[in-house]
Amino acid sequence: MKIKLDKEIEFNDSYDVIVAGGGPAGCAAAAAAARNGAKTLLIESTGALGGMGTNGLVPAWSPFSDKEKVIYGGIASEVFEKLKKQMKFIDQSSVDWVPISSERLKRVYDDLVAESGADIWFNTFVCDAQRSGDRIDKIIITNKSGMSALGAKIFIDATGDGDLSAFAGADFEKGDEDGNVQASTFCFKLANIDTDNFNEAVLSPESNKTPIYDILKSGKYPEIIDEHLCCSVVDEGVLGFNAGHIIGMDASNIGELSKGIIFGRKTAEAYRNALAEFMPDVFGNACVVSTAAVMGTRESRRVKGEYCLTADDYFARRTFPDEIARNCYFIDVHASGKRAAMSVEERKANVGDCSEYGPGESYGIPFKCLIPKGFDNLLTSGRIISCDRKVFGSIRVMPCCLTTGEAAGTAASIAVSNGTGIHSVDISELRRILKKNNAYFN
């Protein structure tokens, strides 16, 4: 049954640029737009910026280098380096798989966006959008102040799940041909760890000392369904875990997402108990000190854009005339559907026999991947940009989200300044500004 609401709501069209979603892509987009002179509003559904690195408790950055040099420049490197300086216990020269202190990173993102001049509205959800032709007229939001409508010259969807684009009627793809999406992970932290004689690499499935296979064989912890077990020391005596899989869950379905979160908290406790039993010298006194505030969603919507980045582009190490960033993260595709794991043979069948790059290799991300088909005042950024499912396994990580976010925010500011739509943005001007701000691309 459907009902029609009969009420008037406030309408605010004072902003030039509105960014939906305050994860890495949204923070970079809002900061870039505001720094370049656009009056900008960032809307975030939780009470903290940063997405998976903060609310999601992902314990480490994916690599920032192509094994020769850092290739995620501009705001991405700015955020990365500011956080590292606050984490005195890590190697300051490290650029790959660097641990993340989630609480420190929250403040880094707060400062980034607030100091840019952009406004931030926390605990605010985008719940609908109204479109006329190729433009979004207004979006509908709800928060503690009630329901209201917002207008802007340019909108940027950085929601991670493509919510704004979907509400506005953009075409999108989700998962494989049957709609199955990659397994999610609900991250957590364990405290009271004896780290004196412990290296997190011991827990890796590749280690001959890992207890994960004995844990699985025991059958005592049914929430632990496979060997996926990544962790990093994120503070003294504290390990952050990206471990386990939640399968068959569509994060764009609120019922499935809610059940997944409940299961995720059970899984965190199961890991604590299992590790305490099988590695008591390290984990005997451990406790679950924190579980994520948001689900670690690897895959949901991919918004169809004016160019679809493909696995062929990845394997060709392709360069584009309108590229606004480069990426070198490997094609990291996790199991889909109702299955727990993907064999080496299945992974090769999905992504090819050579999914990792050599030193110095990367591929370009063209600006057209950020422009949804049929829109002139909407941009996407982060893991929802236009791509096929294989290369999606490469672009979905945080460094890449930061770079596409900065590009989207910069393009939005140019469109506002020129009084035009996205299609009139001068690509050479966009690339010039990004280069000036230390972005890396060919």
CSV table of C-alpha atoms in Angstrom, one decimal:
chain,number,residue,atom,x,y,z
A,1,MET,CA,0.0,0.0,0.0
A,2,LYS,CA,1.2,3.5,-0.8
A,3,ILE,CA,0.1,6.7,0.9
A,4,LYS,CA,0.5,10.4,-0.1
A,5,LEU,CA,1.8,12.8,2.4
A,6,ASP,CA,-0.2,16.0,2.5
A,7,LYS,CA,2.2,18.5,4.1
A,8,GLU,CA,4.3,21.5,3.3
A,9,ILE,CA,8.1,21.3,3.9
A,10,GLU,CA,10.8,24.0,3.9
A,11,PHE,CA,12.8,24.5,0.7
A,12,ASN,CA,16.4,25.8,0.8
A,13,ASP,CA,18.2,26.5,-2.4
A,14,SER,CA,21.1,28.6,-1.1
A,15,TYR,CA,23.9,26.2,-1.8
A,16,ASP,CA,25.8,25.9,-5.0
A,17,VAL,CA,26.9,22.3,-4.5
A,18,ILE,CA,25.4,19.6,-2.3
A,19,VAL,CA,27.3,16.4,-1.6
A,20,ALA,CA,25.4,13.4,-0.3
A,21,GLY,CA,27.6,11.1,1.7
A,22,GLY,CA,30.5,11.9,4.0
A,23,GLY,CA,32.8,9.0,3.3
A,24,PRO,CA,36.3,9.6,1.7
A,25,ALA,CA,34.7,10.5,-1.7
A,26,GLY,CA,32.2,12.9,-0.2
A,27,CYS,CA,34.7,14.6,2.1
A,28,ALA,CA,37.1,15.1,-0.7
A,29,ALA,CA,34.3,16.4,-3.0
A,30,ALA,CA,33.0,18.8,-0.5
A,31,ALA,CA,36.4,20.2,0.4
A,32,ALA,CA,37.5,20.5,-3.2
A,33,ALA,CA,34.2,22.3,-4.2
A,34,ALA,CA,34.4,24.7,-1.2
A,35,ARG,CA,38.2,25.4,-1.7
A,36,ASN,CA,37.4,26.4,-5.3
A,37,GLY,CA,34.8,28.9,-4.3
A,38,ALA,CA,31.5,27.1,-4.3
A,39,LYS,CA,29.1,27.4,-1.4
A,40,THR,CA,28.9,23.7,-0.4
A,41,LEU,CA,26.9,21.5,1.9
A,42,LEU,CA,28.0,18.0,2.9
A,43,ILE,CA,25.2,15.7,4.1
A,44,GLU,CA,26.1,12.6,6.2
A,45,SER,CA,23.8,10.0,7.6
A,46,THR,CA,25.9,9.2,10.6
A,47,GLY,CA,27.5,11.3,13.3
A,48,ALA,CA,31.1,11.2,11.9
A,49,LEU,CA,32.8,11.7,8.5
A,50,GLY,CA,35.1,9.2,6.9
A,51,GLY,CA,33.0,6.3,6.0
A,52,MET,CA,34.7,2.9,6.1
A,53,GLY,CA,37.9,4.3,7.6
A,54,THR,CA,36.1,5.7,10.6
A,55,ASN,CA,32.5,4.4,11.1
A,56,GLY,CA,33.4,1.2,9.3
A,57,LEU,CA,36.6,0.5,11.3
A,58,VAL,CA,38.5,-0.7,8.3
A,59,PRO,CA,41.9,-1.2,10.0
A,60,ALA,CA,44.3,-0.2,7.2
A,61,TRP,CA,44.6,1.8,4.0
A,62,SER,CA,45.0,-0.1,0.8
A,63,PRO,CA,48.3,0.8,-0.9
A,64,PHE,CA,49.0,4.4,-1.7
A,65,SER,CA,51.9,3.5,-4.1
A,66,ASP,CA,52.3,1.7,-7.4
A,67,LYS,CA,55.4,0.0,-5.7
A,68,GLU,CA,57.6,2.9,-6.9
A,69,LYS,CA,55.8,6.1,-5.9
A,70,VAL,CA,52.6,7.5,-4.3
A,71,ILE,CA,50.0,7.9,-7.0
A,72,TYR,CA,47.0,9.1,-5.0
A,73,GLY,CA,47.8,12.8,-4.7
A,74,GLY,CA,46.0,15.9,-3.7
A,75,ILE,CA,43.5,15.6,-0.9
A,76,ALA,CA,44.1,11.9,-0.7
A,77,SER,CA,47.7,12.3,0.2
A,78,GLU,CA,46.8,15.2,2.5
A,79,VAL,CA,44.4,13.1,4.6
A,80,PHE,CA,46.8,10.1,4.5
A,81,GLU,CA,49.9,12.1,5.7
A,82,LYS,CA,48.0,14.0,8.4
A,83,LEU,CA,46.7,10.8,9.9
A,84,LYS,CA,50.1,9.2,9.9
A,85,LYS,CA,51.7,12.1,11.8
A,86,GLN,CA,49.2,11.5,14.6
A,87,MET,CA,50.1,7.8,14.8
A,88,LYS,CA,53.6,7.9,16.3
A,89,PHE,CA,53.8,4.1,16.6
A,90,ILE,CA,53.9,3.4,12.9
A,91,ASP,CA,56.7,3.8,10.4
A,92,GLN,CA,56.2,7.3,9.0
A,93,SER,CA,57.8,6.3,5.7
A,94,SER,CA,55.4,3.5,5.0
A,95,VAL,CA,52.9,4.1,2.2
A,96,ASP,CA,51.3,0.7,1.7
A,97,TRP,CA,48.8,-1.1,4.1
A,98,VAL,CA,49.3,1.6,6.7
A,99,PRO,CA,47.1,1.2,9.8
A,100,ILE,CA,44.2,3.5,10.5
A,101,SER,CA,43.3,5.0,13.9
A,102,SER,CA,39.6,5.5,13.3
A,103,GLU,CA,39.1,8.2,16.1
A,104,ARG,CA,42.1,10.2,14.8
A,105,LEU,CA,40.9,9.9,11.3
A,106,LYS,CA,37.4,11.3,12.2
A,107,ARG,CA,39.1,14.6,13.3
A,108,VAL,CA,41.3,14.7,10.2
A,109,TYR,CA,38.1,14.6,8.1
A,110,ASP,CA,36.3,17.1,10.4
A,111,ASP,CA,39.2,19.6,9.9
A,112,LEU,CA,39.5,19.0,6.2
A,113,VAL,CA,35.8,19.8,5.4
A,114,ALA,CA,35.2,22.4,8.1
A,115,GLU,CA,38.4,24.4,7.2
A,116,SER,CA,37.5,24.3,3.5
A,117,GLY,CA,34.4,26.4,4.4
A,118,ALA,CA,31.8,23.7,3.5
A,119,ASP,CA,28.9,23.2,5.9
A,120,ILE,CA,28.3,19.7,7.4
A,121,TRP,CA,24.9,18.3,8.4
A,122,PHE,CA,25.3,15.1,10.4
A,123,ASN,CA,22.5,12.5,11.0
A,124,THR,CA,20.8,13.6,7.8
A,125,PHE,CA,19.4,11.2,5.2
A,126,VAL,CA,18.6,11.8,1.5
A,127,CYS,CA,15.2,10.0,1.1
A,128,ASP,CA,14.1,11.2,-2.3
A,129,ALA,CA,14.9,13.4,-5.3
A,130,GLN,CA,12.8,15.2,-7.9
A,131,ARG,CA,14.1,15.5,-11.5
A,132,SER,CA,13.1,17.6,-14.5
A,133,GLY,CA,14.7,16.5,-17.8
A,134,ASP,CA,18.5,16.2,-17.3
A,135,ARG,CA,18.5,18.1,-14.0
A,136,ILE,CA,17.7,17.3,-10.4
A,137,ASP,CA,15.4,20.1,-9.1
A,138,LYS,CA,15.6,19.2,-5.5
A,139,ILE,CA,16.4,16.4,-3.0
A,140,ILE,CA,14.3,15.5,0.0
A,141,ILE,CA,16.1,15.0,3.3
A,142,THR,CA,15.2,14.2,6.8
A,143,ASN,CA,16.9,14.8,10.2
A,144,LYS,CA,16.2,16.0,13.7
A,145,SER,CA,14.8,19.2,12.3
A,146,GLY,CA,12.2,17.2,10.3
A,147,MET,CA,11.8,16.7,6.6
A,148,SER,CA,12.8,19.4,4.1
A,149,ALA,CA,13.9,20.0,0.5
A,150,LEU,CA,17.2,21.3,-0.8
A,151,GLY,CA,18.1,22.7,-4.2
A,152,ALA,CA,21.6,23.3,-5.7
A,153,LYS,CA,23.3,24.0,-8.9
A,154,ILE,CA,25.2,20.8,-8.8
A,155,PHE,CA,24.7,17.6,-6.8
A,156,ILE,CA,27.3,15.0,-6.0
A,157,ASP,CA,26.4,11.4,-5.1
A,158,ALA,CA,29.0,10.0,-2.7
A,159,THR,CA,26.6,7.8,-0.8
A,160,GLY,CA,28.5,4.6,-1.5
A,161,ASP,CA,25.3,2.8,-2.5
A,162,GLY,CA,24.3,5.3,-5.2
A,163,ASP,CA,21.1,6.3,-3.2
A,164,LEU,CA,20.8,9.8,-4.6
A,165,SER,CA,21.3,8.6,-8.2
A,166,ALA,CA,18.8,5.9,-7.7
A,167,PHE,CA,16.2,8.2,-6.2
A,168,ALA,CA,16.7,10.6,-9.1
A,169,GLY,CA,16.1,7.8,-11.7
A,170,ALA,CA,19.6,7.1,-12.9
A,171,ASP,CA,20.3,3.8,-14.5
A,172,PHE,CA,22.5,1.5,-12.5
A,173,GLU,CA,23.8,-2.1,-12.2
A,174,LYS,CA,24.1,-4.1,-9.0
A,175,GLY,CA,26.1,-7.2,-8.5
A,176,ASP,CA,26.4,-10.0,-11.1
A,177,GLU,CA,23.9,-10.9,-13.8
A,178,ASP,CA,21.7,-12.4,-11.1
A,179,GLY,CA,22.0,-9.5,-8.7
A,180,ASN,CA,24.3,-11.3,-6.3
A,181,VAL,CA,26.8,-8.9,-4.6
A,182,GLN,CA,30.2,-9.6,-3.1
A,183,ALA,CA,30.2,-10.6,0.6
A,184,SER,CA,30.3,-7.9,3.2
A,185,THR,CA,32.5,-7.7,6.3
A,186,PHE,CA,31.6,-6.1,9.7
A,187,CYS,CA,34.8,-4.8,11.1
A,188,PHE,CA,35.7,-4.7,14.8
A,189,LYS,CA,38.5,-4.0,17.3
A,190,LEU,CA,39.9,-6.2,20.0
A,191,ALA,CA,41.7,-4.6,23.0
A,192,ASN,CA,44.0,-6.0,25.7
A,193,ILE,CA,46.1,-7.8,23.2
A,194,ASP,CA,49.6,-9.0,24.2
A,195,THR,CA,51.5,-7.5,21.2
A,196,ASP,CA,55.0,-7.8,22.6
A,197,ASN,CA,55.8,-11.0,20.7
A,198,PHE,CA,53.0,-10.8,18.1
A,199,ASN,CA,53.0,-9.8,14.5
A,200,GLU,CA,49.6,-9.4,12.8
A,201,ALA,CA,51.0,-11.3,9.8
A,202,VAL,CA,50.8,-14.5,11.9
A,203,LEU,CA,47.0,-14.4,11.5
A,204,SER,CA,47.1,-14.2,7.7
A,205,PRO,CA,45.8,-17.3,5.9
A,206,GLU,CA,49.2,-17.5,4.2
A,207,SER,CA,51.0,-17.9,7.5
A,208,ASN,CA,52.0,-21.4,8.7
A,209,LYS,CA,51.3,-20.3,12.2
A,210,THR,CA,47.8,-19.0,11.7
A,211,PRO,CA,45.1,-20.6,13.9
A,212,ILE,CA,42.3,-19.9,11.4
A,213,TYR,CA,42.2,-23.3,9.9
A,214,ASP,CA,42.1,-25.0,13.2
A,215,ILE,CA,39.3,-22.7,14.2
A,216,LEU,CA,37.3,-23.6,11.1
A,217,LYS,CA,38.0,-27.4,11.6
A,218,SER,CA,36.8,-27.2,15.2
A,219,GLY,CA,33.2,-26.3,14.1
A,220,LYS,CA,32.8,-24.5,17.4
A,221,TYR,CA,32.3,-21.1,15.8
A,222,PRO,CA,29.7,-21.2,13.1
A,223,GLU,CA,29.8,-17.5,12.5
A,224,ILE,CA,33.3,-17.8,11.2
A,225,ILE,CA,32.8,-19.3,7.8
A,226,ASP,CA,36.1,-18.9,6.0
A,227,GLU,CA,39.8,-18.0,6.4
A,228,HIS,CA,39.4,-14.3,5.6
A,229,LEU,CA,41.3,-12.7,8.5
A,230,CYS,CA,43.1,-9.3,8.1
A,231,CYS,CA,44.2,-7.2,11.0
A,232,SER,CA,46.4,-4.3,11.9
A,233,VAL,CA,47.7,-2.8,15.2
A,234,VAL,CA,45.6,0.4,15.3
A,235,ASP,CA,46.6,1.6,18.7
A,236,GLU,CA,48.7,0.3,21.6
A,237,GLY,CA,47.3,-3.1,22.6
A,238,VAL,CA,44.5,-2.8,20.1
A,239,LEU,CA,44.0,-4.8,16.9
A,240,GLY,CA,41.6,-3.7,14.2
A,241,PHE,CA,40.0,-6.6,12.2
A,242,ASN,CA,38.7,-6.8,8.7
A,243,ALA,CA,37.7,-10.5,9.1
A,244,GLY,CA,35.0,-12.9,8.0
A,245,HIS,CA,32.3,-12.6,5.4
A,246,ILE,CA,28.6,-11.9,5.5
A,247,ILE,CA,27.1,-13.5,2.4
A,248,GLY,CA,23.9,-13.1,0.5
A,249,MET,CA,23.2,-9.6,1.9
A,250,ASP,CA,22.1,-6.7,-0.2
A,251,ALA,CA,23.0,-3.5,1.6
A,252,SER,CA,20.5,-1.5,-0.3
A,253,ASN,CA,17.7,-3.6,1.3
A,254,ILE,CA,17.2,-2.3,4.9
A,255,GLY,CA,15.9,-5.6,6.2
A,256,GLU,CA,18.8,-7.6,4.9
A,257,LEU,CA,21.3,-4.9,6.1
A,258,SER,CA,19.8,-4.9,9.6
A,259,LYS,CA,20.1,-8.7,9.9
A,260,GLY,CA,23.6,-8.5,8.6
A,261,ILE,CA,24.6,-6.0,11.3
A,262,ILE,CA,23.2,-8.2,14.0
A,263,PHE,CA,25.1,-11.2,12.6
A,264,GLY,CA,28.2,-9.0,12.3
A,265,ARG,CA,28.3,-8.3,16.1
A,266,LYS,CA,27.9,-12.0,16.8
A,267,THR,CA,30.8,-12.7,14.5
A,268,ALA,CA,33.0,-10.2,16.3
A,269,GLU,CA,32.4,-12.0,19.6
A,270,ALA,CA,33.0,-15.3,17.9
A,271,TYR,CA,36.4,-14.2,16.6
A,272,ARG,CA,37.3,-12.9,20.1
A,273,ASN,CA,36.4,-16.3,21.7
A,274,ALA,CA,38.0,-18.4,19.0
A,275,LEU,CA,41.3,-16.5,19.1
A,276,ALA,CA,41.4,-16.6,22.9
A,277,GLU,CA,41.0,-20.3,22.8
A,278,PHE,CA,43.5,-21.0,20.0
A,279,MET,CA,46.1,-18.3,20.7
A,280,PRO,CA,45.7,-17.7,24.5
A,281,ASP,CA,49.1,-16.2,24.9
A,282,VAL,CA,48.1,-13.3,22.7
A,283,PHE,CA,44.3,-13.1,23.0
A,284,GLY,CA,43.6,-14.7,26.4
A,285,ASN,CA,42.6,-11.3,27.9
A,286,ALA,CA,41.2,-9.8,24.8
A,287,CYS,CA,37.8,-8.0,24.7
A,288,VAL,CA,35.7,-6.6,21.9
A,289,VAL,CA,36.2,-2.9,22.5
A,290,SER,CA,34.3,-1.7,19.4
A,291,THR,CA,32.2,-2.9,16.5
A,292,ALA,CA,31.6,-0.9,13.3
A,293,ALA,CA,28.8,1.7,13.2
A,294,VAL,CA,28.2,0.8,9.5
A,295,MET,CA,28.4,-2.3,7.5
A,296,GLY,CA,31.5,-3.0,5.4
A,297,THR,CA,29.7,-3.1,2.1
A,298,ARG,CA,31.9,-4.2,-0.8
A,299,GLU,CA,29.3,-3.9,-3.5
A,300,SER,CA,26.0,-2.5,-4.3
A,301,ARG,CA,25.0,-0.1,-7.1
A,302,ARG,CA,27.2,1.0,-10.0
A,303,VAL,CA,25.7,4.1,-11.7
A,304,LYS,CA,25.8,3.9,-15.5
A,305,GLY,CA,27.9,6.8,-16.8
A,306,GLU,CA,29.0,8.3,-20.1
A,307,TYR,CA,31.9,5.9,-20.1
A,308,CYS,CA,32.1,2.5,-18.4
A,309,LEU,CA,35.5,1.6,-17.1
A,310,THR,CA,36.2,-2.1,-17.9
A,311,ALA,CA,38.6,-4.9,-16.9
A,312,ASP,CA,40.0,-4.5,-20.4
A,313,ASP,CA,41.1,-1.0,-19.5
A,314,TYR,CA,42.7,-2.4,-16.3
A,315,PHE,CA,44.7,-5.1,-18.1
A,316,ALA,CA,45.7,-2.6,-20.9
A,317,ARG,CA,47.0,-0.1,-18.2
A,318,ARG,CA,44.9,2.4,-20.3
A,319,THR,CA,45.4,6.2,-20.3
A,320,PHE,CA,42.5,8.5,-21.2
A,321,PRO,CA,42.5,12.1,-22.5
A,322,ASP,CA,40.1,13.1,-19.8
A,323,GLU,CA,41.6,11.1,-16.9
A,324,ILE,CA,41.4,12.7,-13.5
A,325,ALA,CA,43.2,10.1,-11.4
A,326,ARG,CA,45.1,6.8,-11.7
A,327,ASN,CA,44.6,3.6,-9.8
A,328,CYS,CA,46.8,0.6,-9.2
A,329,TYR,CA,44.8,-1.5,-6.7
A,330,PHE,CA,44.4,-5.1,-7.9
A,331,ILE,CA,41.1,-6.6,-9.0
A,332,ASP,CA,39.9,-7.8,-5.6
A,333,VAL,CA,36.6,-9.7,-6.0
A,334,HIS,CA,35.2,-11.5,-3.1
A,335,ALA,CA,32.7,-14.4,-3.2
A,336,SER,CA,29.1,-13.6,-4.2
A,337,GLY,CA,25.6,-15.1,-3.6
A,338,LYS,CA,25.2,-17.7,-0.9
A,339,ARG,CA,28.8,-19.0,-1.0
A,340,ALA,CA,31.4,-18.3,1.6
A,341,ALA,CA,34.6,-18.4,-0.5
A,342,MET,CA,36.1,-18.2,-4.0
A,343,SER,CA,38.8,-20.7,-5.0
A,344,VAL,CA,42.0,-19.6,-6.8
A,345,GLU,CA,40.7,-21.1,-10.0
A,346,GLU,CA,37.3,-19.3,-9.7
A,347,ARG,CA,39.1,-16.0,-9.0
A,348,LYS,CA,41.2,-16.4,-12.2
A,349,ALA,CA,38.1,-17.2,-14.2
A,350,ASN,CA,36.5,-14.0,-12.9
A,351,VAL,CA,39.4,-11.6,-13.2
A,352,GLY,CA,42.0,-13.3,-15.4
A,353,ASP,CA,45.4,-14.9,-14.8
A,354,CYS,CA,47.3,-11.6,-14.1
A,355,SER,CA,45.3,-9.4,-11.8
A,356,GLU,CA,48.1,-7.6,-10.0
A,357,TYR,CA,50.4,-4.9,-11.5
A,358,GLY,CA,54.1,-4.7,-11.5
A,359,PRO,CA,56.1,-1.7,-10.1
A,360,GLY,CA,55.1,1.6,-11.7
A,361,GLU,CA,52.0,0.3,-13.4
A,362,SER,CA,48.5,1.9,-13.1
A,363,TYR,CA,45.5,2.8,-15.2
A,364,GLY,CA,43.6,6.0,-15.7
A,365,ILE,CA,40.1,6.9,-14.5
A,366,PRO,CA,38.3,9.2,-17.0
A,367,PHE,CA,36.1,12.0,-16.0
A,368,LYS,CA,33.2,10.6,-18.0
A,369,CYS,CA,32.9,7.7,-15.5
A,370,LEU,CA,31.7,10.4,-13.0
A,371,ILE,CA,28.9,11.7,-15.2
A,372,PRO,CA,25.6,9.6,-15.0
A,373,LYS,CA,23.9,9.2,-18.3
A,374,GLY,CA,21.1,11.7,-18.8
A,375,PHE,CA,22.1,14.2,-16.2
A,376,ASP,CA,23.7,17.6,-16.4
A,377,ASN,CA,23.9,18.6,-12.7
A,378,LEU,CA,24.7,15.3,-11.1
A,379,LEU,CA,28.1,13.7,-10.5
A,380,THR,CA,29.1,10.5,-8.9
A,381,SER,CA,32.3,9.7,-6.9
A,382,GLY,CA,33.7,6.8,-4.9
A,383,ARG,CA,32.7,3.2,-5.5
A,384,ILE,CA,29.5,4.0,-7.4
A,385,ILE,CA,31.3,5.4,-10.5
A,386,SER,CA,30.6,3.9,-13.9
A,387,CYS,CA,32.5,0.6,-14.3
A,388,ASP,CA,32.0,-3.1,-15.0
A,389,ARG,CA,31.9,-5.6,-12.2
A,390,LYS,CA,35.4,-6.9,-12.6
A,391,VAL,CA,37.2,-3.5,-12.4
A,392,PHE,CA,34.8,-2.5,-9.7
A,393,GLY,CA,36.9,-4.8,-7.5
A,394,SER,CA,39.8,-2.4,-8.1
A,395,ILE,CA,38.2,1.1,-7.9
A,396,ARG,CA,36.1,0.5,-4.7
A,397,VAL,CA,39.0,1.2,-2.2
A,398,MET,CA,39.5,4.4,-0.2
A,399,PRO,CA,42.5,6.0,-1.9
A,400,CYS,CA,40.7,5.8,-5.2
A,401,CYS,CA,37.5,7.1,-3.6
A,402,LEU,CA,39.3,10.2,-2.4
A,403,THR,CA,40.7,11.0,-5.8
A,404,THR,CA,37.4,10.7,-7.7
A,405,GLY,CA,35.8,12.7,-4.9
A,406,GLU,CA,38.3,15.6,-5.4
A,407,ALA,CA,37.7,15.5,-9.1
A,408,ALA,CA,33.9,15.6,-8.8
A,409,GLY,CA,34.1,18.5,-6.3
A,410,THR,CA,36.5,20.4,-8.5
A,411,ALA,CA,34.4,19.9,-11.6
A,412,ALA,CA,31.3,21.0,-9.7
A,413,SER,CA,33.0,24.2,-8.7
A,414,ILE,CA,34.0,25.0,-12.3
A,415,ALA,CA,30.4,24.4,-13.4
A,416,VAL,CA,29.1,26.7,-10.7
A,417,SER,CA,31.7,29.4,-11.6
A,418,ASN,CA,30.8,29.3,-15.3
A,419,GLY,CA,27.1,29.1,-14.6
A,420,THR,CA,26.8,25.9,-16.7
A,421,GLY,CA,26.1,22.2,-16.4
A,422,ILE,CA,28.6,19.4,-16.0
A,423,HIS,CA,28.8,18.8,-19.8
A,424,SER,CA,30.2,22.3,-20.3
A,425,VAL,CA,33.1,21.8,-17.9
A,426,ASP,CA,36.4,22.4,-19.7
A,427,ILE,CA,38.4,19.2,-19.1
A,428,SER,CA,41.7,20.9,-19.6
A,429,GLU,CA,40.8,23.4,-16.9
A,430,LEU,CA,39.7,20.6,-14.6
A,431,ARG,CA,42.9,18.8,-15.1
A,432,ARG,CA,44.9,22.0,-14.7
A,433,ILE,CA,43.4,22.7,-11.3
A,434,LEU,CA,43.8,19.1,-10.1
A,435,LYS,CA,47.4,19.1,-11.2
A,436,LYS,CA,48.0,22.3,-9.4
A,437,ASN,CA,46.7,20.6,-6.2
A,438,ASN,CA,49.1,17.7,-6.7
A,439,ALA,CA,46.8,15.2,-8.3
A,440,TYR,CA,48.5,12.4,-10.2
A,441,PHE,CA,47.5,11.3,-13.7
A,442,ASN,CA,49.0,11.2,-17.2
